[in-house]
């Protein structure tokens, strides 16, 4: 049993882009079905925060955007597909690649960073596709998702599909394998995301909407890049190599095929907002 790191390369981005195109195709076929969904055209999608309606100006601070300074419907109203990933440079590479693949942009065009007013995140747009970086780990992607979901809400978007693409550590897989997450589990292999809110511990479901048929698996989400992923090369390690391998074998037995740091909160927030989401 080995834990392999899926390599970061343009070839991997090409694979992920191809899967994204499949999702785009499948989603376009299902538009009539989702048209009748309660989160779709009438309600667009659920924004579970009644306080937003009372706000005269909503500032998306980490995007350097605001409802009083930007025309959200004009800028983002046509968005149907959002792709998010950790690295800003990777997301720029992705938008360039996907724009050419879908023939929705000019070859060689240098797409500007919509969030140029901040160094927290990067955002690029080509036609109905939005590409956004989210950094590393739960806190970073959670902040981004809060503001992204509000952006889609203020832009009056409907029938939006969000896909997270990124590298992960594989368990018993050939390096370079592509895994589509059907559900995310925590470090104890439970399909839930636990977040402390006002001193309480609500458990949020982590199932994802699978828009196409392909090899799917369970992803283990951890809050730590080293000990949380049973690595031996961190500054602090309190377990043996034998204990590491025992844990990874147990994870594999439960159906886990990769380990990463964002899928759990991504799935939970998509569920709460009624958004169709995938993790690749």
XYZ file of N, CA and C in Angstrom:
840
model
N 0.850 -1.190 0.000
C 0.000 0.000 0.000
C 0.886 1.240 0.000
N 0.737 2.105 -0.979
C 1.578 3.287 -1.033
C 0.712 4.528 -1.141
N 1.280 5.622 -0.694
C 0.602 6.903 -0.823
C 1.392 7.712 -1.828
N 0.795 8.015 -2.978
C 1.517 8.687 -4.046
C 0.983 10.090 -4.226
N 1.844 10.967 -4.638
C 1.462 12.336 -4.919
C 1.203 12.481 -6.405
N -0.044 12.845 -6.762
C -0.379 13.053 -8.170
C 0.403 14.262 -8.671
N 1.168 14.095 -9.726
C 2.098 15.132 -10.157
C 1.384 16.359 -10.698
N 2.000 17.493 -10.458
C 1.459 18.757 -10.917
C 2.081 19.074 -12.271
N 1.298 19.032 -13.311
C 1.838 19.278 -14.639
C 0.727 19.747 -15.550
N 1.114 20.247 -16.706
C 0.122 20.662 -17.687
C -0.673 19.470 -18.184
N -0.053 18.282 -18.190
C -0.780 17.085 -18.598
C -1.937 16.813 -17.648
N -1.692 16.983 -16.351
C -2.758 16.785 -15.374
C -3.854 17.812 -15.576
N -3.481 19.066 -15.809
C -4.472 20.109 -16.062
C -5.282 19.772 -17.302
N -4.621 19.217 -18.321
C -5.334 18.827 -19.536
C -6.365 17.749 -19.234
N -5.974 16.769 -18.405
C -6.917 15.722 -18.012
C -8.108 16.312 -17.280
N -7.823 17.191 -16.329
C -8.895 17.791 -15.545
C -9.781 18.663 -16.421
N -9.171 19.357 -17.370
C -9.943 20.186 -18.291
C -10.886 19.331 -19.123
N -10.396 18.168 -19.563
C -11.230 17.259 -20.339
C -12.427 16.806 -19.518
N -12.191 16.465 -18.248
C -13.290 16.054 -17.378
C -14.266 17.200 -17.163
N -13.733 18.414 -17.083
C -14.591 19.582 -16.928
C -15.499 19.745 -18.142
N -14.931 19.516 -19.328
C -15.730 19.607 -20.549
C -16.852 18.570 -20.531
N -16.549 17.360 -20.059
C -17.589 16.340 -19.941
C -18.699 16.802 -19.017
N -18.310 17.448 -17.929
C -19.296 17.960 -16.985
C -20.145 19.051 -17.622
N -19.490 19.936 -18.395
C -20.209 20.991 -19.104
C -21.246 20.381 -20.042
N -20.831 19.357 -20.784
C -21.729 18.707 -21.733
C -22.912 18.072 -21.017
N -22.617 17.317 -19.943
C -23.684 16.651 -19.208
C -24.624 17.666 -18.574
N -24.056 18.746 -18.038
C -24.880 19.762 -17.399
C -25.795 20.444 -18.402
N -25.293 20.661 -19.629
C -26.126 21.292 -20.645
C -27.296 20.400 -21.027
N -27.074 19.074 -21.010
C -28.154 18.136 -21.299
C -29.215 18.185 -20.213
N -28.754 18.382 -18.969
C -29.661 18.339 -17.827
C -30.285 19.687 -17.486
N -30.101 20.698 -18.309
C -30.631 22.018 -17.990
C -32.145 21.988 -17.789
N -32.855 21.248 -18.634
C -34.309 21.212 -18.512
C -34.745 20.557 -17.209
N -33.942 19.591 -16.735
C -34.258 18.929 -15.466
C -34.048 19.898 -14.311
N -32.899 20.566 -14.301
C -32.591 21.478 -13.213
C -33.440 22.746 -13.281
N -34.036 23.016 -14.440
C -34.916 24.172 -14.578
C -36.067 24.087 -13.589
N -36.484 22.853 -13.278
C -37.617 22.678 -12.375
C -37.177 22.505 -10.930
N -35.887 22.501 -10.698
C -35.381 22.332 -9.339
C -35.671 23.572 -8.517
N -35.961 23.406 -7.250
C -36.344 24.543 -6.427
C -35.203 25.524 -6.203
N -33.970 25.115 -6.519
C -32.846 26.021 -6.360
C -32.516 26.723 -7.675
N -33.278 26.473 -8.724
C -32.881 26.950 -10.023
C -33.502 28.282 -10.376
N -34.208 28.393 -11.488
C -34.571 29.691 -12.026
C -35.396 30.572 -11.094
N -36.369 29.992 -10.397
C -37.211 30.812 -9.545
C -36.425 31.353 -8.360
N -35.676 30.466 -7.714
C -34.924 30.853 -6.530
C -33.425 30.965 -6.815
N -33.043 30.637 -8.056
C -31.644 30.573 -8.466
C -30.912 29.521 -7.651
N -30.527 29.800 -6.455
C -30.051 28.770 -5.541
C -30.235 29.316 -4.134
N -30.130 28.445 -3.176
C -30.385 28.826 -1.793
C -29.220 29.628 -1.237
N -29.507 30.785 -0.662
C -28.488 31.556 0.034
C -28.930 31.606 1.490
N -28.464 30.677 2.309
C -28.985 30.522 3.673
C -28.492 31.593 4.644
N -28.759 32.854 4.306
C -28.418 33.976 5.181
C -29.417 35.104 4.956
N -30.463 35.213 5.789
C -31.484 36.248 5.608
C -30.961 37.658 5.829
N -29.812 37.805 6.463
C -29.272 39.131 6.756
C -28.768 39.844 5.506
N -28.448 39.088 4.461
C -27.911 39.711 3.246
C -28.908 40.668 2.606
N -30.194 40.347 2.705
C -31.219 41.191 2.083
C -31.305 42.565 2.742
N -30.814 42.680 3.960
C -30.883 43.947 4.687
C -29.669 44.831 4.420
N -28.680 44.296 3.734
C -27.441 45.037 3.504
C -27.544 45.910 2.258
N -27.242 47.200 2.403
C -27.256 48.103 1.264
C -26.044 47.872 0.365
N -24.940 47.530 0.975
C -23.716 47.283 0.216
C -23.036 46.045 0.781
N -22.781 45.081 -0.080
C -22.091 43.862 0.335
C -20.689 43.895 -0.261
N -19.701 44.000 0.597
C -18.311 44.072 0.149
C -17.680 42.689 0.219
N -17.266 42.178 -0.925
C -16.533 40.915 -0.983
C -15.052 41.264 -0.841
N -14.643 41.445 0.395
C -13.341 42.031 0.718
C -12.175 41.275 0.098
N -12.211 39.952 0.174
C -11.072 39.161 -0.290
C -11.033 39.019 -1.810
N -12.091 39.475 -2.482
C -12.114 39.540 -3.944
C -11.871 40.963 -4.445
N -11.887 41.937 -3.533
C -11.785 43.353 -3.908
C -12.943 43.749 -4.822
N -14.147 43.249 -4.491
C -15.358 43.553 -5.242
C -16.449 43.984 -4.266
N -17.400 44.786 -4.737
C -18.511 45.210 -3.894
C -19.733 45.523 -4.723
N -20.911 45.356 -4.144
C -22.150 45.566 -4.898
C -22.390 47.038 -5.231
N -21.776 47.951 -4.489
C -21.961 49.374 -4.779
C -20.925 49.898 -5.769
N -19.883 49.125 -6.003
C -18.817 49.562 -6.913
C -18.750 48.744 -8.202
N -19.436 47.610 -8.230
C -19.392 46.742 -9.406
C -20.799 46.282 -9.777
N -21.059 46.187 -11.065
C -22.344 45.691 -11.571
C -22.252 44.175 -11.703
N -22.626 43.463 -10.655
C -22.466 42.016 -10.640
C -23.234 41.304 -11.756
N -24.520 41.639 -12.005
C -25.236 40.958 -13.096
C -24.569 41.156 -14.450
N -24.045 42.352 -14.701
C -23.390 42.619 -15.984
C -22.057 41.891 -16.094
N -21.329 41.819 -14.993
C -20.007 41.196 -15.010
C -20.057 39.676 -14.951
N -21.013 39.149 -14.160
C -20.996 37.713 -13.873
C -22.323 37.002 -14.126
N -23.320 37.698 -14.629
C -24.654 37.117 -14.755
C -24.769 35.930 -15.680
N -23.815 35.768 -16.604
C -23.879 34.661 -17.564
C -23.124 33.423 -17.095
N -22.589 33.433 -15.889
C -21.784 32.309 -15.406
C -22.641 31.066 -15.197
N -22.192 29.954 -15.763
C -22.848 28.661 -15.572
C -21.904 27.636 -14.948
N -20.601 27.851 -15.108
C -19.628 26.880 -14.623
C -18.486 27.600 -13.914
N -18.196 27.147 -12.704
C -17.104 27.716 -11.924
C -16.112 26.608 -11.615
N -14.847 26.855 -11.896
C -13.798 25.896 -11.577
C -12.858 26.546 -10.574
N -12.626 25.873 -9.446
C -11.757 26.422 -8.415
C -10.597 25.473 -8.156
N -9.452 26.038 -7.798
C -8.260 25.250 -7.500
C -7.317 26.060 -6.640
N -6.334 25.415 -6.060
C -5.483 26.080 -5.089
C -4.604 27.183 -5.631
N -3.917 26.931 -6.739
C -2.878 27.830 -7.231
C -3.409 28.888 -8.201
N -3.074 30.173 -7.993
C -3.482 31.216 -8.937
C -2.958 30.973 -10.349
N -1.696 30.573 -10.467
C -1.121 30.353 -11.797
C -1.794 29.179 -12.496
N -2.149 28.153 -11.736
C -2.817 26.992 -12.321
C -4.205 27.370 -12.836
N -4.892 28.248 -12.109
C -6.234 28.635 -12.536
C -6.183 29.537 -13.763
N -5.113 30.297 -13.916
C -4.961 31.078 -15.146
C -4.659 30.155 -16.316
N -3.806 29.162 -16.081
C -3.532 28.171 -17.121
C -4.811 27.452 -17.514
N -5.632 27.140 -16.524
C -6.876 26.427 -16.798
C -7.817 27.255 -17.659
N -8.025 28.528 -17.328
C -8.990 29.337 -18.078
C -8.517 29.518 -19.520
N -7.201 29.629 -19.722
C -6.662 29.748 -21.075
C -6.913 28.471 -21.865
N -6.671 27.336 -21.211
C -6.842 26.037 -21.867
C -8.310 25.763 -22.173
N -9.176 25.970 -21.194
C -10.586 25.623 -21.369
C -11.259 26.556 -22.370
N -10.815 27.822 -22.426
C -11.386 28.770 -23.382
C -11.102 28.334 -24.812
N -9.885 27.853 -25.055
C -9.537 27.372 -26.392
C -10.247 26.060 -26.694
N -10.350 25.195 -25.684
C -10.978 23.896 -25.883
C -12.456 24.037 -26.219
N -13.128 24.993 -25.560
C -14.561 25.207 -25.788
C -14.828 26.271 -26.844
N -13.755 26.854 -27.391
C -13.875 27.890 -28.420
C -14.707 29.069 -27.916
N -14.374 29.539 -26.708
C -15.098 30.678 -26.135
C -14.149 31.846 -25.857
N -12.972 31.792 -26.432
C -12.014 32.876 -26.232
C -11.067 32.980 -27.398
N -10.254 34.018 -27.380
C -9.285 34.220 -28.447
C -7.974 33.511 -28.116
N -7.426 32.733 -29.048
C -6.151 32.041 -28.810
C -5.047 33.022 -28.416
N -4.316 32.694 -27.380
C -3.215 33.543 -26.947
C -3.620 34.739 -26.109
N -4.913 34.875 -25.814
C -5.383 36.027 -25.038
C -4.893 35.934 -23.593
N -4.406 37.043 -23.061
C -3.923 37.096 -21.679
C -5.072 37.537 -20.777
N -5.733 36.576 -20.162
C -6.911 36.879 -19.347
C -6.515 37.654 -18.094
N -7.164 38.803 -17.846
C -6.813 39.620 -16.681
C -7.362 39.027 -15.388
N -6.683 39.289 -14.304
C -7.123 38.861 -12.983
C -8.189 39.825 -12.477
N -9.415 39.351 -12.338
C -10.518 40.197 -11.886
C -10.289 40.670 -10.455
N -9.552 39.876 -9.669
C -9.266 40.222 -8.271
C -7.897 40.877 -8.127
N -7.500 41.655 -9.111
C -6.165 42.260 -9.094
C -5.986 43.233 -7.935
N -7.086 43.691 -7.349
C -7.006 44.629 -6.232
C -6.628 43.984 -4.919
N -6.448 42.671 -4.901
C -6.052 41.956 -3.696
C -5.087 40.841 -4.065
N -4.299 40.404 -3.092
C -3.393 39.285 -3.357
C -3.872 38.005 -2.693
N -5.118 37.997 -2.212
C -5.651 36.816 -1.528
C -6.034 35.716 -2.512
N -6.761 36.097 -3.566
C -7.235 35.123 -4.545
C -7.062 35.695 -5.945
N -7.139 34.815 -6.936
C -7.107 35.228 -8.337
C -8.364 34.711 -9.014
N -8.899 35.487 -9.951
C -10.147 35.121 -10.625
C -10.052 35.475 -12.104
N -10.462 34.527 -12.960
C -10.424 34.730 -14.406
C -11.741 34.275 -15.008
N -12.151 34.925 -16.095
C -13.438 34.604 -16.713
C -13.304 34.509 -18.218
N -13.938 33.481 -18.790
C -14.032 33.323 -20.242
C -15.447 32.852 -20.549
N -16.253 33.713 -21.134
C -17.641 33.346 -21.414
C -18.364 32.959 -20.134
N -19.044 31.806 -20.132
C -19.793 31.381 -18.947
C -18.958 30.632 -17.918
N -17.633 30.606 -18.113
C -16.747 29.863 -17.213
C -15.947 30.828 -16.342
N -15.982 30.591 -15.029
C -15.214 31.381 -14.075
C -14.171 30.477 -13.428
N -12.950 30.949 -13.339
C -11.850 30.183 -12.752
C -11.302 30.962 -11.559
N -11.291 30.338 -10.371
C -10.924 31.046 -9.140
C -9.946 30.204 -8.320
N -8.914 30.839 -7.779
C -7.998 30.138 -6.875
C -8.561 30.187 -5.461
N -8.222 29.173 -4.650
C -8.746 29.161 -3.280
C -7.675 28.957 -2.216
N -6.407 28.888 -2.598
C -5.377 28.694 -1.597
C -5.353 27.267 -1.087
N -4.839 27.083 0.140
C -4.654 25.742 0.680
C -5.392 25.574 2.004
N -6.173 24.505 2.106
C -6.803 24.162 3.363
C -8.191 24.745 3.566
N -8.864 24.262 4.620
C -10.243 24.640 4.918
C -10.441 26.143 5.101
N -9.666 26.825 5.954
C -9.938 28.258 6.160
C -9.896 29.065 4.870
N -8.902 28.798 4.031
C -8.737 29.575 2.806
C -9.866 29.324 1.813
N -10.215 28.051 1.575
C -11.278 27.769 0.606
C -12.637 28.180 1.157
N -12.843 28.102 2.474
C -14.124 28.486 3.060
C -14.383 29.977 2.874
N -13.360 30.799 3.093
C -13.503 32.238 2.882
C -13.847 32.519 1.424
N -13.117 31.867 0.521
C -13.369 32.069 -0.902
C -14.786 31.655 -1.279
N -15.250 30.506 -0.779
C -16.577 30.011 -1.143
C -17.683 30.924 -0.630
N -17.532 31.462 0.572
C -18.532 32.403 1.089
C -18.699 33.573 0.125
N -17.595 34.129 -0.322
C -17.675 35.289 -1.199
C -18.058 34.899 -2.621
N -17.650 33.735 -3.071
C -18.042 33.266 -4.398
C -19.544 33.023 -4.470
N -20.102 32.373 -3.462
C -21.539 32.098 -3.444
C -22.330 33.404 -3.412
N -21.854 34.379 -2.645
C -22.527 35.679 -2.621
C -22.391 36.385 -3.968
N -21.248 36.240 -4.612
C -21.065 36.826 -5.945
C -22.097 36.273 -6.921
N -22.276 34.957 -6.925
C -23.254 34.329 -7.818
C -24.670 34.775 -7.480
N -24.939 34.944 -6.201
C -26.261 35.399 -5.744
C -26.533 36.824 -6.220
N -25.593 37.728 -6.000
C -25.778 39.123 -6.409
C -25.814 39.265 -7.929
N -25.148 38.348 -8.636
C -25.149 38.390 -10.102
C -26.412 37.779 -10.690
N -27.278 37.224 -9.815
C -28.532 36.594 -10.241
C -28.285 35.400 -11.168
N -27.248 34.629 -10.865
C -26.933 33.445 -11.659
C -27.878 32.297 -11.318
N -28.054 31.381 -12.248
C -28.872 30.189 -12.015
C -28.229 28.998 -12.715
N -28.589 27.791 -12.243
C -28.063 26.556 -12.839
C -26.534 26.557 -12.919
N -25.900 26.863 -11.814
C -24.437 26.942 -11.764
C -23.854 25.627 -11.251
N -22.814 25.158 -11.915
C -22.069 23.981 -11.480
C -20.672 24.419 -11.043
N -20.251 23.981 -9.857
C -18.921 24.307 -9.344
C -18.083 23.036 -9.269
N -16.876 23.100 -9.794
C -15.975 21.950 -9.775
C -14.635 22.371 -9.182
N -14.168 21.610 -8.205
C -12.825 21.845 -7.659
C -11.856 20.864 -8.298
N -10.788 21.381 -8.881
C -9.747 20.520 -9.428
C -8.468 20.770 -8.641
N -7.702 19.722 -8.429
C -6.460 19.919 -7.695
C -5.711 18.621 -7.490
N -4.483 18.752 -7.059
C -3.656 17.590 -6.771
C -4.015 17.028 -5.403
N -3.702 15.751 -5.209
C -3.979 15.103 -3.927
C -3.027 13.931 -3.751
N -3.020 13.367 -2.562
C -2.213 12.187 -2.300
C -3.039 10.943 -2.534
N -2.586 10.063 -3.430
C -3.342 8.854 -3.746
C -3.017 7.712 -2.805
N -3.995 6.861 -2.550
C -3.795 5.670 -1.724
C -4.025 4.444 -2.594
N -2.940 3.750 -2.930
C -3.039 2.559 -3.758
C -3.355 2.848 -5.203
N -3.002 4.033 -5.691
C -3.275 4.418 -7.074
C -1.973 4.654 -7.832
N -2.046 4.515 -9.145
C -0.912 4.839 -9.994
C -0.737 6.354 -10.040
N 0.491 6.873 -9.890
C 0.702 8.321 -9.974
C 0.123 8.897 -11.257
N -0.603 10.012 -11.134
C -1.249 10.635 -12.275
C -2.696 10.230 -12.444
N -3.191 9.314 -11.591
C -4.592 8.891 -11.675
C -5.524 10.064 -11.381
N -6.697 10.040 -11.998
C -7.709 11.069 -11.770
C -8.863 10.451 -10.995
N -9.203 11.039 -9.860
C -10.277 10.538 -9.002
C -11.373 11.585 -8.897
N -12.618 11.165 -9.081
C -13.770 12.033 -8.889
C -14.401 11.678 -7.548
N -14.519 12.648 -6.676
C -15.017 12.399 -5.327
C -16.533 12.245 -5.318
N -17.024 11.121 -4.779
C -18.469 10.954 -4.607
C -18.904 11.413 -3.222
N -17.995 11.308 -2.245
C -18.246 11.868 -0.929
C -16.913 12.148 -0.246
N -16.935 13.078 0.690
C -15.733 13.417 1.444
C -15.900 12.931 2.875
N -14.845 12.384 3.434
C -14.888 11.925 4.821
C -13.807 12.644 5.620
N -14.005 12.690 6.953
C -12.998 13.308 7.801
C -11.921 12.294 8.171
N -11.026 12.666 9.060
C -9.895 11.806 9.404
C -10.303 10.549 10.157
N -11.567 10.498 10.615
C -12.083 9.285 11.267
C -12.974 8.494 10.316
N -12.949 8.874 9.028
C -13.678 8.201 7.947
C -15.194 8.413 8.028
N -15.643 9.472 8.698
C -17.067 9.795 8.763
C -17.405 10.810 7.674
N -18.515 10.608 6.932
C -18.888 11.522 5.843
C -19.562 12.781 6.367
N -18.803 13.613 7.034
C -19.363 14.818 7.625
C -18.296 15.894 7.722
N -18.761 17.140 7.811
C -17.869 18.264 8.058
C -18.325 18.924 9.344
N -17.450 18.972 10.324
C -17.785 19.530 11.631
C -17.179 20.912 11.777
N -18.043 21.889 12.053
C -17.582 23.261 12.211
C -18.199 23.845 13.474
N -17.398 24.499 14.281
C -17.909 25.102 15.512
C -18.589 26.427 15.176
N -19.896 26.531 15.489
C -20.663 27.748 15.253
C -21.338 28.149 16.556
N -20.969 29.291 17.111
C -21.509 29.780 18.383
C -21.381 28.738 19.482
N -20.270 28.036 19.476
C -20.016 27.040 20.501
C -20.658 25.692 20.255
N -21.412 25.559 19.173
C -22.072 24.297 18.837
C -21.303 23.578 17.734
N -21.595 22.283 17.575
C -20.888 21.457 16.603
C -21.867 20.841 15.599
N -22.457 21.639 14.706
C -23.359 21.053 13.711
C -22.595 20.190 12.724
N -23.151 19.029 12.386
C -22.519 18.135 11.422
C -23.189 18.323 10.066
N -22.404 18.652 9.065
C -22.933 18.963 7.743
C -22.624 17.833 6.775
N -23.600 17.430 5.931
C -23.386 16.320 4.989
C -22.371 16.673 3.916
N -21.658 15.641 3.431
C -20.568 15.858 2.483
C -20.768 15.171 1.139
N -21.985 14.806 0.774
C -22.224 14.180 -0.517
C -22.131 15.223 -1.623
N -21.666 14.793 -2.790
C -21.529 15.684 -3.929
C -22.447 15.250 -5.057
N -22.835 16.223 -5.890
C -23.680 15.946 -7.056
C -22.782 15.490 -8.196
N -22.922 14.229 -8.613
C -22.096 13.693 -9.696
C -22.800 13.917 -11.023
N -22.216 14.765 -11.864
C -22.869 15.119 -13.105
C -22.555 14.205 -14.266
N -21.651 13.233 -14.069
C -21.312 12.331 -15.151
C -20.787 11.035 -14.569
N -20.776 9.984 -15.387
C -20.368 8.666 -14.917
C -18.903 8.419 -15.251
N -18.102 8.130 -14.251
C -16.693 7.830 -14.429
C -16.214 7.207 -13.127
N -14.954 6.848 -13.026
C -14.465 6.237 -11.796
C -14.583 7.226 -10.644
N -15.350 6.851 -9.617
C -15.542 7.723 -8.470
C -15.050 7.036 -7.208
N -14.751 7.835 -6.201
C -14.216 7.283 -4.972
C -14.502 8.217 -3.816
N -14.131 7.766 -2.624
C -14.235 8.573 -1.417
C -12.918 9.299 -1.187
N -13.003 10.587 -0.847
C -11.811 11.382 -0.558
C -11.738 11.669 0.932
N -10.547 11.536 1.487
C -10.335 11.848 2.894
C -9.820 13.273 2.993
N -10.534 14.100 3.758
C -10.147 15.490 3.931
C -9.468 15.650 5.287
N -8.305 16.260 5.289
C -7.575 16.496 6.526
C -7.226 17.970 6.652
N -7.059 18.430 7.876
C -6.737 19.835 8.120
C -5.235 20.099 8.111
N -4.436 19.054 7.921
C -2.990 19.212 8.050
C -2.283 18.561 6.868
N -1.274 19.242 6.351
C -0.546 18.731 5.187
C 0.476 17.663 5.544
N 0.794 17.528 6.819
C 1.819 16.556 7.212
C 1.223 15.445 8.078
N 1.092 15.659 9.392
C 0.618 14.572 10.258
C -0.814 14.170 9.929
N -1.630 15.098 9.444
C -3.004 14.764 9.078
C -3.079 13.803 7.915
N -2.013 13.747 7.114
C -1.964 12.862 5.959
C -1.011 11.686 6.179
N -0.702 11.448 7.449
C 0.146 10.310 7.842
C 1.533 10.368 7.219
N 2.051 11.565 7.035
C 3.389 11.707 6.475
C 4.445 11.615 7.570
N 5.641 11.251 7.167
C 6.745 11.091 8.107
C 7.767 12.218 8.009
N 7.546 13.172 7.093
C 8.573 14.172 6.811
C 8.270 15.551 7.371
N 7.347 15.666 8.328
C 7.074 16.959 8.941
C 8.067 17.278 10.046
N 7.974 18.487 10.598
C 8.866 18.876 11.689
C 8.568 18.083 12.956
N 7.308 17.671 13.119
C 6.882 16.899 14.285
C 6.163 15.646 13.805
N 6.527 14.502 14.347
C 5.868 13.238 14.006
C 5.932 12.324 15.226
N 4.766 11.895 15.719
C 4.702 11.114 16.961
C 4.285 9.669 16.733
N 4.267 9.219 15.467
C 3.853 7.852 15.174
C 4.934 7.155 14.353
N 4.861 5.839 14.318
C 5.853 5.044 13.591
C 5.405 4.824 12.150
N 6.323 4.338 11.335
C 5.975 4.021 9.946
C 4.953 2.894 9.899
N 5.040 1.956 10.836
C 4.070 0.860 10.894
C 2.672 1.396 11.205
N 2.577 2.350 12.115
C 1.284 2.952 12.453
C 0.731 3.738 11.272
N 1.617 4.400 10.547
C 1.208 5.119 9.336
C 0.574 4.164 8.332
N 1.258 3.062 8.040
C 0.769 2.117 7.048
C -0.537 1.458 7.497
N -0.677 1.211 8.782
C -1.916 0.630 9.295
C -3.090 1.578 9.066
N -2.864 2.867 9.287
C -3.909 3.874 9.082
C -4.295 3.977 7.610
N -3.310 3.992 6.721
C -3.590 4.097 5.289
C -4.317 2.856 4.767
N -3.964 1.684 5.291
C -4.658 0.459 4.894
C -6.111 0.486 5.355
N -6.335 1.017 6.545
C -7.707 1.133 7.048
C -8.509 2.109 6.199
N -7.862 3.207 5.801
C -8.524 4.182 4.936
C -8.896 3.550 3.601
N -7.969 2.797 3.017
C -8.216 2.130 1.740
C -9.362 1.138 1.864
N -9.435 0.441 2.986
C -10.484 -0.555 3.207
C -11.870 0.094 3.244
N -11.951 1.336 3.719
C -13.238 2.033 3.785
C -13.636 2.657 2.447
N -12.756 2.563 1.442
C -13.073 3.111 0.127
C -12.345 4.390 -0.212
N -11.520 4.889 0.694
C -10.764 6.116 0.438
C -9.655 5.841 -0.575
N -9.547 6.699 -1.592
C -8.509 6.536 -2.602
C -7.596 7.751 -2.723
N -7.950 8.839 -2.060
C -7.049 9.988 -2.079
C -7.268 10.850 -0.839
N -6.239 11.628 -0.512
C -6.269 12.510 0.651
C -5.983 13.935 0.189
N -6.801 14.869 0.629
C -6.568 16.271 0.321
C -7.087 17.141 1.465
N -7.217 18.450 1.250
C -7.462 19.351 2.374
C -8.641 20.295 2.188
N -9.485 20.058 1.173
C -10.569 21.009 0.925
C -11.941 20.394 0.639
N -12.002 19.132 0.252
C -13.252 18.568 -0.278
C -14.407 18.594 0.710
N -14.125 18.435 1.989
C -15.185 18.347 2.990
C -15.981 19.645 3.098
N -15.290 20.754 3.284
C -15.993 22.031 3.395
C -16.600 22.424 2.050
N -15.954 22.071 0.951
C -16.503 22.344 -0.382
C -17.844 21.646 -0.554
N -17.890 20.356 -0.215
C -19.126 19.589 -0.352
C -20.209 20.125 0.570
N -19.844 20.452 1.800
C -20.819 20.944 2.770
C -21.439 22.261 2.320
N -20.628 23.181 1.820
C -21.148 24.484 1.418
C -21.955 24.398 0.136
N -21.592 23.497 -0.765
C -22.410 23.275 -1.963
C -23.775 22.724 -1.570
N -23.786 21.785 -0.620
C -25.045 21.217 -0.148
C -25.932 22.280 0.480
N -25.373 23.099 1.341
C -26.145 24.126 2.028
C -26.709 25.163 1.066
N -25.979 25.434 -0.011
C -26.391 26.461 -0.965
C -27.186 25.908 -2.134
N -27.322 24.593 -2.211
C -28.069 24.005 -3.314
C -27.342 24.063 -4.635
N -26.014 24.151 -4.595
C -25.224 24.214 -5.820
C -24.750 22.827 -6.228
N -24.733 22.572 -7.532
C -24.186 21.320 -8.045
C -22.664 21.402 -7.972
N -22.050 20.413 -7.320
C -20.609 20.477 -7.135
C -19.928 19.145 -7.357
N -18.704 19.194 -7.842
C -17.851 18.019 -8.024
C -16.447 18.343 -7.551
N -15.712 17.322 -7.130
C -14.290 17.463 -6.808
C -13.527 16.456 -7.647
N -12.523 16.927 -8.390
C -11.712 16.059 -9.245
C -10.263 16.156 -8.803
